[in-house]
Amino acid sequence: MTSSVLDLAPVVPVVVLEDAADAVPLARALVAGGLPAIEVTLRTAAALDAIGAIAAEVPDAVVGAGTAISVRNVADTVAAGARFLVSPGWTDSLLDAMKASGVPFLPGVSTTSEVVALLERGVSEMKFFPAEAAGGTAYLKALSAPLPQARFCPTGGISLASAPSYLALPNVGCVGGSWMVPADAVAAKDWARVERLASEAAGLRG
């Protein structure tokens, strides 16, 4: 596996699962559509079981944990099988735990000072969140000249329509989004639709 989450695919699906039983068919649909990196957010009680199921049963998927906001989150998700970690923000203790986890991670930033602080600590790959609310492509473009060593996965409010403008930026490796896993498709177990949407997303960067 690449050591960088940013290079796995142009889009990382951000998945919220209420039922762990949906995890494996959903992951298989995303992988079949060309999106192997899957961020399962820790927003539901089913998240850890979902991560474990995908890790065990979908070998072509690279499952990660999103919304990792505590040292305990890091330990629990890596033990469950998470192969990367994503946080909406970071603290020193959280950063230390992610560094010690042995898996790639993307700490979240939304200000220039946070970016500089991470660079100072040897971290150059980050999540930019909430992307649209925090300034979008204009903000990231402005960061690229003074801080070219920082690379980002913008997440938050990004759609199929807006993703290409992010992916065109030199400091963006991939984007995170949930438009290819709409709640109604997951509820209906319409995995064929998820695969179609994933394929469309995977084609955003040739």
PDB file of C-alpha atoms in Angstrom:
ATOM      1  CA  MET A   1       0.000   0.000   0.000  1.00  0.00           C
ATOM      2  CA  THR A   2       1.183   3.492  -0.741  1.00  0.00           C
ATOM      3  CA  SER A   3       2.260   5.424   2.321  1.00  0.00           C
ATOM      4  CA  SER A   4       0.107   8.326   1.151  1.00  0.00           C
ATOM      5  CA  VAL A   5      -3.666   8.383   1.387  1.00  0.00           C
ATOM      6  CA  LEU A   6      -3.634  11.225  -1.126  1.00  0.00           C
ATOM      7  CA  ASP A   7      -2.421   8.991  -3.948  1.00  0.00           C
ATOM      8  CA  LEU A   8      -4.879   6.110  -3.678  1.00  0.00           C
ATOM      9  CA  ALA A   9      -7.697   7.646  -5.731  1.00  0.00           C
ATOM     10  CA  PRO A  10      -8.928  11.089  -6.783  1.00  0.00           C
ATOM     11  CA  VAL A  11     -11.902  10.800  -4.439  1.00  0.00           C
ATOM     12  CA  VAL A  12     -12.175   9.256  -0.981  1.00  0.00           C
ATOM     13  CA  PRO A  13     -15.791   8.343  -0.156  1.00  0.00           C
ATOM     14  CA  VAL A  14     -16.819   9.592   3.279  1.00  0.00           C
ATOM     15  CA  VAL A  15     -19.183   6.928   4.591  1.00  0.00           C
ATOM     16  CA  VAL A  16     -21.648   7.102   7.477  1.00  0.00           C
ATOM     17  CA  LEU A  17     -23.086   3.678   8.305  1.00  0.00           C
ATOM     18  CA  GLU A  18     -25.980   3.105  10.667  1.00  0.00           C
ATOM     19  CA  ASP A  19     -25.916  -0.674  10.085  1.00  0.00           C
ATOM     20  CA  ALA A  20     -22.636  -2.604   9.971  1.00  0.00           C
ATOM     21  CA  ALA A  21     -24.311  -5.200   7.755  1.00  0.00           C
ATOM     22  CA  ASP A  22     -24.229  -2.656   4.932  1.00  0.00           C
ATOM     23  CA  ALA A  23     -20.462  -2.187   5.180  1.00  0.00           C
ATOM     24  CA  VAL A  24     -19.254  -5.070   3.006  1.00  0.00           C
ATOM     25  CA  PRO A  25     -21.671  -4.679   0.057  1.00  0.00           C
ATOM     26  CA  LEU A  26     -21.140  -0.921   0.105  1.00  0.00           C
ATOM     27  CA  ALA A  27     -17.360  -1.304   0.107  1.00  0.00           C
ATOM     28  CA  ARG A  28     -17.512  -3.843  -2.708  1.00  0.00           C
ATOM     29  CA  ALA A  29     -19.593  -1.434  -4.792  1.00  0.00           C
ATOM     30  CA  LEU A  30     -17.137   1.424  -4.189  1.00  0.00           C
ATOM     31  CA  VAL A  31     -14.118  -0.746  -5.057  1.00  0.00           C
ATOM     32  CA  ALA A  32     -15.861  -2.037  -8.196  1.00  0.00           C
ATOM     33  CA  GLY A  33     -16.464   1.570  -9.196  1.00  0.00           C
ATOM     34  CA  GLY A  34     -12.777   2.396  -8.811  1.00  0.00           C
ATOM     35  CA  LEU A  35     -12.652   3.992  -5.356  1.00  0.00           C
ATOM     36  CA  PRO A  36     -10.585   1.683  -3.099  1.00  0.00           C
ATOM     37  CA  ALA A  37      -9.910   4.145  -0.267  1.00  0.00           C
ATOM     38  CA  ILE A  38     -12.975   4.325   1.980  1.00  0.00           C
ATOM     39  CA  GLU A  39     -13.281   6.594   5.011  1.00  0.00           C
ATOM     40  CA  VAL A  40     -15.798   5.241   7.527  1.00  0.00           C
ATOM     41  CA  THR A  41     -16.649   8.016   9.955  1.00  0.00           C
ATOM     42  CA  LEU A  42     -16.905   7.392  13.676  1.00  0.00           C
ATOM     43  CA  ARG A  43     -20.268   9.134  13.864  1.00  0.00           C
ATOM     44  CA  THR A  44     -22.329   6.018  14.513  1.00  0.00           C
ATOM     45  CA  ALA A  45     -22.291   3.060  16.877  1.00  0.00           C
ATOM     46  CA  ALA A  46     -21.811   0.735  13.890  1.00  0.00           C
ATOM     47  CA  ALA A  47     -18.563   2.349  12.706  1.00  0.00           C
ATOM     48  CA  LEU A  48     -16.022   0.085  14.399  1.00  0.00           C
ATOM     49  CA  ASP A  49     -17.833  -3.082  13.343  1.00  0.00           C
ATOM     50  CA  ALA A  50     -18.128  -1.679   9.813  1.00  0.00           C
ATOM     51  CA  ILE A  51     -14.386  -0.996   9.644  1.00  0.00           C
ATOM     52  CA  GLY A  52     -13.640  -4.492  10.911  1.00  0.00           C
ATOM     53  CA  ALA A  53     -15.979  -6.126   8.404  1.00  0.00           C
ATOM     54  CA  ILE A  54     -14.525  -4.240   5.427  1.00  0.00           C
ATOM     55  CA  ALA A  55     -10.953  -4.971   6.563  1.00  0.00           C
ATOM     56  CA  ALA A  56     -11.739  -8.680   6.886  1.00  0.00           C
ATOM     57  CA  GLU A  57     -13.950  -9.263   3.856  1.00  0.00           C
ATOM     58  CA  VAL A  58     -13.028  -6.744   1.148  1.00  0.00           C
ATOM     59  CA  PRO A  59      -9.295  -7.217   0.529  1.00  0.00           C
ATOM     60  CA  ASP A  60      -9.178  -4.725  -2.354  1.00  0.00           C
ATOM     61  CA  ALA A  61     -10.517  -1.927  -0.152  1.00  0.00           C
ATOM     62  CA  VAL A  62      -8.264   0.351   1.883  1.00  0.00           C
ATOM     63  CA  VAL A  63     -10.535   1.174   4.782  1.00  0.00           C
ATOM     64  CA  GLY A  64      -9.835   4.139   7.009  1.00  0.00           C
ATOM     65  CA  ALA A  65     -11.424   5.813   9.988  1.00  0.00           C
ATOM     66  CA  GLY A  66     -12.760   9.342   9.827  1.00  0.00           C
ATOM     67  CA  THR A  67     -13.696  11.732  12.609  1.00  0.00           C
ATOM     68  CA  ALA A  68     -10.878  10.338  14.760  1.00  0.00           C
ATOM     69  CA  ILE A  69     -10.767  12.955  17.504  1.00  0.00           C
ATOM     70  CA  SER A  70      -9.229  11.143  20.482  1.00  0.00           C
ATOM     71  CA  VAL A  71      -6.353   8.873  21.404  1.00  0.00           C
ATOM     72  CA  ARG A  72      -8.936   6.165  22.132  1.00  0.00           C
ATOM     73  CA  ASN A  73     -10.431   6.568  18.635  1.00  0.00           C
ATOM     74  CA  VAL A  74      -7.002   6.001  17.110  1.00  0.00           C
ATOM     75  CA  ALA A  75      -6.329   2.859  19.143  1.00  0.00           C
ATOM     76  CA  ASP A  76      -9.791   1.364  18.625  1.00  0.00           C
ATOM     77  CA  THR A  77      -9.945   1.934  14.884  1.00  0.00           C
ATOM     78  CA  VAL A  78      -6.450   0.650  14.122  1.00  0.00           C
ATOM     79  CA  ALA A  79      -7.232  -2.442  16.214  1.00  0.00           C
ATOM     80  CA  ALA A  80     -10.409  -2.891  14.150  1.00  0.00           C
ATOM     81  CA  GLY A  81      -8.411  -2.847  10.920  1.00  0.00           C
ATOM     82  CA  ALA A  82      -8.297   0.793   9.819  1.00  0.00           C
ATOM     83  CA  ARG A  83      -5.427   1.382   7.391  1.00  0.00           C
ATOM     84  CA  PHE A  84      -5.509   5.170   7.565  1.00  0.00           C
ATOM     85  CA  LEU A  85      -6.857   7.857   9.895  1.00  0.00           C
ATOM     86  CA  VAL A  86      -8.577  11.167   9.223  1.00  0.00           C
ATOM     87  CA  SER A  87      -9.433  13.851  11.761  1.00  0.00           C
ATOM     88  CA  PRO A  88     -11.431  17.073  11.363  1.00  0.00           C
ATOM     89  CA  GLY A  89      -8.822  18.893  13.470  1.00  0.00           C
ATOM     90  CA  TRP A  90      -5.885  18.067  15.689  1.00  0.00           C
ATOM     91  CA  THR A  91      -4.283  18.529  19.089  1.00  0.00           C
ATOM     92  CA  ASP A  92      -0.776  17.613  20.204  1.00  0.00           C
ATOM     93  CA  SER A  93      -1.947  14.432  21.939  1.00  0.00           C
ATOM     94  CA  LEU A  94      -4.064  13.350  18.982  1.00  0.00           C
ATOM     95  CA  LEU A  95      -1.211  14.027  16.572  1.00  0.00           C
ATOM     96  CA  ASP A  96       1.184  12.012  18.723  1.00  0.00           C
ATOM     97  CA  ALA A  97      -1.257   9.094  18.772  1.00  0.00           C
ATOM     98  CA  MET A  98      -1.737   9.202  15.002  1.00  0.00           C
ATOM     99  CA  LYS A  99       2.031   9.338  14.448  1.00  0.00           C
ATOM    100  CA  ALA A 100       2.492   6.335  16.734  1.00  0.00           C
ATOM    101  CA  SER A 101      -0.326   4.343  15.112  1.00  0.00           C
ATOM    102  CA  GLY A 102       1.805   2.994  12.277  1.00  0.00           C
ATOM    103  CA  VAL A 103      -0.755   3.922   9.611  1.00  0.00           C
ATOM    104  CA  PRO A 104      -0.979   6.992   7.333  1.00  0.00           C
ATOM    105  CA  PHE A 105      -3.054   9.861   8.683  1.00  0.00           C
ATOM    106  CA  LEU A 106      -4.550  13.178   7.632  1.00  0.00           C
ATOM    107  CA  PRO A 107      -4.977  15.668  10.475  1.00  0.00           C
ATOM    108  CA  GLY A 108      -7.544  18.359   9.749  1.00  0.00           C
ATOM    109  CA  VAL A 109      -6.720  22.028   9.251  1.00  0.00           C
ATOM    110  CA  SER A 110      -8.661  25.136   8.288  1.00  0.00           C
ATOM    111  CA  THR A 111      -6.172  27.946   8.945  1.00  0.00           C
ATOM    112  CA  THR A 112      -2.702  28.867   7.754  1.00  0.00           C
ATOM    113  CA  SER A 113      -1.331  28.727  11.303  1.00  0.00           C
ATOM    114  CA  GLU A 114      -2.525  25.129  11.688  1.00  0.00           C
ATOM    115  CA  VAL A 115      -0.808  24.199   8.430  1.00  0.00           C
ATOM    116  CA  VAL A 116       2.467  25.809   9.542  1.00  0.00           C
ATOM    117  CA  ALA A 117       2.231  24.092  12.929  1.00  0.00           C
ATOM    118  CA  LEU A 118       1.885  20.688  11.266  1.00  0.00           C
ATOM    119  CA  LEU A 119       4.747  21.368   8.878  1.00  0.00           C
ATOM    120  CA  GLU A 120       6.851  22.260  11.899  1.00  0.00           C
ATOM    121  CA  ARG A 121       6.026  18.824  13.322  1.00  0.00           C
ATOM    122  CA  GLY A 122       7.017  17.029  10.113  1.00  0.00           C
ATOM    123  CA  VAL A 123       3.514  16.491   8.742  1.00  0.00           C
ATOM    124  CA  SER A 124       2.939  17.651   5.151  1.00  0.00           C
ATOM    125  CA  GLU A 125      -0.293  15.817   4.231  1.00  0.00           C
ATOM    126  CA  MET A 126      -3.512  17.142   5.727  1.00  0.00           C
ATOM    127  CA  LYS A 127      -7.269  17.228   5.473  1.00  0.00           C
ATOM    128  CA  PHE A 128      -8.661  20.685   4.679  1.00  0.00           C
ATOM    129  CA  PHE A 129     -11.973  20.881   6.510  1.00  0.00           C
ATOM    130  CA  PRO A 130     -14.626  22.164   6.205  1.00  0.00           C
ATOM    131  CA  ALA A 131     -13.439  22.906   2.691  1.00  0.00           C
ATOM    132  CA  GLU A 132     -16.238  24.986   1.233  1.00  0.00           C
ATOM    133  CA  ALA A 133     -16.978  26.861   4.459  1.00  0.00           C
ATOM    134  CA  ALA A 134     -13.281  27.544   5.121  1.00  0.00           C
ATOM    135  CA  GLY A 135     -12.579  29.239   1.803  1.00  0.00           C
ATOM    136  CA  GLY A 136     -12.653  26.513  -0.820  1.00  0.00           C
ATOM    137  CA  THR A 137     -10.401  26.487  -3.851  1.00  0.00           C
ATOM    138  CA  ALA A 138      -9.490  30.168  -3.521  1.00  0.00           C
ATOM    139  CA  TYR A 139      -8.054  29.575  -0.049  1.00  0.00           C
ATOM    140  CA  LEU A 140      -6.076  26.498  -1.087  1.00  0.00           C
ATOM    141  CA  LYS A 141      -4.745  28.269  -4.164  1.00  0.00           C
ATOM    142  CA  ALA A 142      -3.547  31.129  -1.946  1.00  0.00           C
ATOM    143  CA  LEU A 143      -1.718  28.650   0.311  1.00  0.00           C
ATOM    144  CA  SER A 144       0.145  26.950  -2.540  1.00  0.00           C
ATOM    145  CA  ALA A 145       2.691  29.734  -3.108  1.00  0.00           C
ATOM    146  CA  PRO A 146       3.954  30.315   0.468  1.00  0.00           C
ATOM    147  CA  LEU A 147       3.446  26.687   1.586  1.00  0.00           C
ATOM    148  CA  PRO A 148       4.060  24.488  -1.483  1.00  0.00           C
ATOM    149  CA  GLN A 149       5.176  21.539   0.639  1.00  0.00           C
ATOM    150  CA  ALA A 150       1.708  21.096   2.151  1.00  0.00           C
ATOM    151  CA  ARG A 151      -0.687  18.739   0.345  1.00  0.00           C
ATOM    152  CA  PHE A 152      -4.371  18.436   1.081  1.00  0.00           C
ATOM    153  CA  CYS A 153      -7.473  16.304   0.909  1.00  0.00           C
ATOM    154  CA  PRO A 154     -10.260  18.898   1.008  1.00  0.00           C
ATOM    155  CA  THR A 155     -13.507  17.578   2.507  1.00  0.00           C
ATOM    156  CA  GLY A 156     -16.774  19.256   3.402  1.00  0.00           C
ATOM    157  CA  GLY A 157     -19.412  20.444   0.983  1.00  0.00           C
ATOM    158  CA  ILE A 158     -17.639  19.112  -2.119  1.00  0.00           C
ATOM    159  CA  SER A 159     -19.775  17.736  -4.928  1.00  0.00           C
ATOM    160  CA  LEU A 160     -19.267  16.038  -8.277  1.00  0.00           C
ATOM    161  CA  ALA A 161     -19.557  19.469  -9.879  1.00  0.00           C
ATOM    162  CA  SER A 162     -17.009  21.219  -7.640  1.00  0.00           C
ATOM    163  CA  ALA A 163     -14.499  18.381  -7.227  1.00  0.00           C
ATOM    164  CA  PRO A 164     -12.630  19.006 -10.524  1.00  0.00           C
ATOM    165  CA  SER A 165     -11.732  22.573  -9.540  1.00  0.00           C
ATOM    166  CA  TYR A 166     -10.137  21.238  -6.336  1.00  0.00           C
ATOM    167  CA  LEU A 167      -8.335  18.394  -8.101  1.00  0.00           C
ATOM    168  CA  ALA A 168      -6.834  20.866 -10.570  1.00  0.00           C
ATOM    169  CA  LEU A 169      -4.889  22.583  -7.770  1.00  0.00           C
ATOM    170  CA  PRO A 170      -1.213  21.599  -7.392  1.00  0.00           C
ATOM    171  CA  ASN A 171      -1.497  21.138  -3.627  1.00  0.00           C
ATOM    172  CA  VAL A 172      -4.566  18.862  -3.699  1.00  0.00           C
ATOM    173  CA  GLY A 173      -3.964  15.122  -3.862  1.00  0.00           C
ATOM    174  CA  CYS A 174      -7.557  13.993  -3.592  1.00  0.00           C
ATOM    175  CA  VAL A 175     -10.917  15.159  -2.287  1.00  0.00           C
ATOM    176  CA  GLY A 176     -13.282  13.613   0.230  1.00  0.00           C
ATOM    177  CA  GLY A 177     -17.004  13.507  -0.374  1.00  0.00           C
ATOM    178  CA  SER A 178     -20.200  11.619   0.233  1.00  0.00           C
ATOM    179  CA  TRP A 179     -22.140  12.269  -2.965  1.00  0.00           C
ATOM    180  CA  MET A 180     -21.378   8.765  -4.273  1.00  0.00           C
ATOM    181  CA  VAL A 181     -22.877   7.178  -1.150  1.00  0.00           C
ATOM    182  CA  PRO A 182     -26.227   8.993  -0.844  1.00  0.00           C
ATOM    183  CA  ALA A 183     -28.231   8.025   2.230  1.00  0.00           C
ATOM    184  CA  ASP A 184     -31.237   6.957   0.183  1.00  0.00           C
ATOM    185  CA  ALA A 185     -29.133   4.559  -1.913  1.00  0.00           C
ATOM    186  CA  VAL A 186     -27.594   3.012   1.203  1.00  0.00           C
ATOM    187  CA  ALA A 187     -31.001   2.710   2.873  1.00  0.00           C
ATOM    188  CA  ALA A 188     -32.394   1.008  -0.238  1.00  0.00           C
ATOM    189  CA  LYS A 189     -29.283  -1.163  -0.536  1.00  0.00           C
ATOM    190  CA  ASP A 190     -28.971   0.042  -4.116  1.00  0.00           C
ATOM    191  CA  TRP A 191     -25.355  -0.992  -4.522  1.00  0.00           C
ATOM    192  CA  ALA A 192     -25.534  -0.786  -8.323  1.00  0.00           C
ATOM    193  CA  ARG A 193     -26.274   2.932  -8.024  1.00  0.00           C
ATOM    194  CA  VAL A 194     -23.366   3.372  -5.593  1.00  0.00           C
ATOM    195  CA  GLU A 195     -21.053   1.612  -8.044  1.00  0.00           C
ATOM    196  CA  ARG A 196     -22.231   3.874 -10.888  1.00  0.00           C
ATOM    197  CA  LEU A 197     -21.675   7.014  -8.831  1.00  0.00           C
ATOM    198  CA  ALA A 198     -18.267   5.743  -7.681  1.00  0.00           C
ATOM    199  CA  SER A 199     -17.217   5.055 -11.270  1.00  0.00           C
ATOM    200  CA  GLU A 200     -18.228   8.582 -12.242  1.00  0.00           C
ATOM    201  CA  ALA A 201     -16.183   9.989  -9.345  1.00  0.00           C
ATOM    202  CA  ALA A 202     -13.172   7.794 -10.127  1.00  0.00           C
ATOM    203  CA  GLY A 203     -13.107   9.227 -13.636  1.00  0.00           C
ATOM    204  CA  LEU A 204     -12.647  12.804 -12.444  1.00  0.00           C
ATOM    205  CA  ARG A 205      -8.891  12.483 -12.804  1.00  0.00           C
ATOM    206  CA  GLY A 206      -7.772  10.494 -15.793  1.00  0.00           C
TER     207      GLY A 206
END
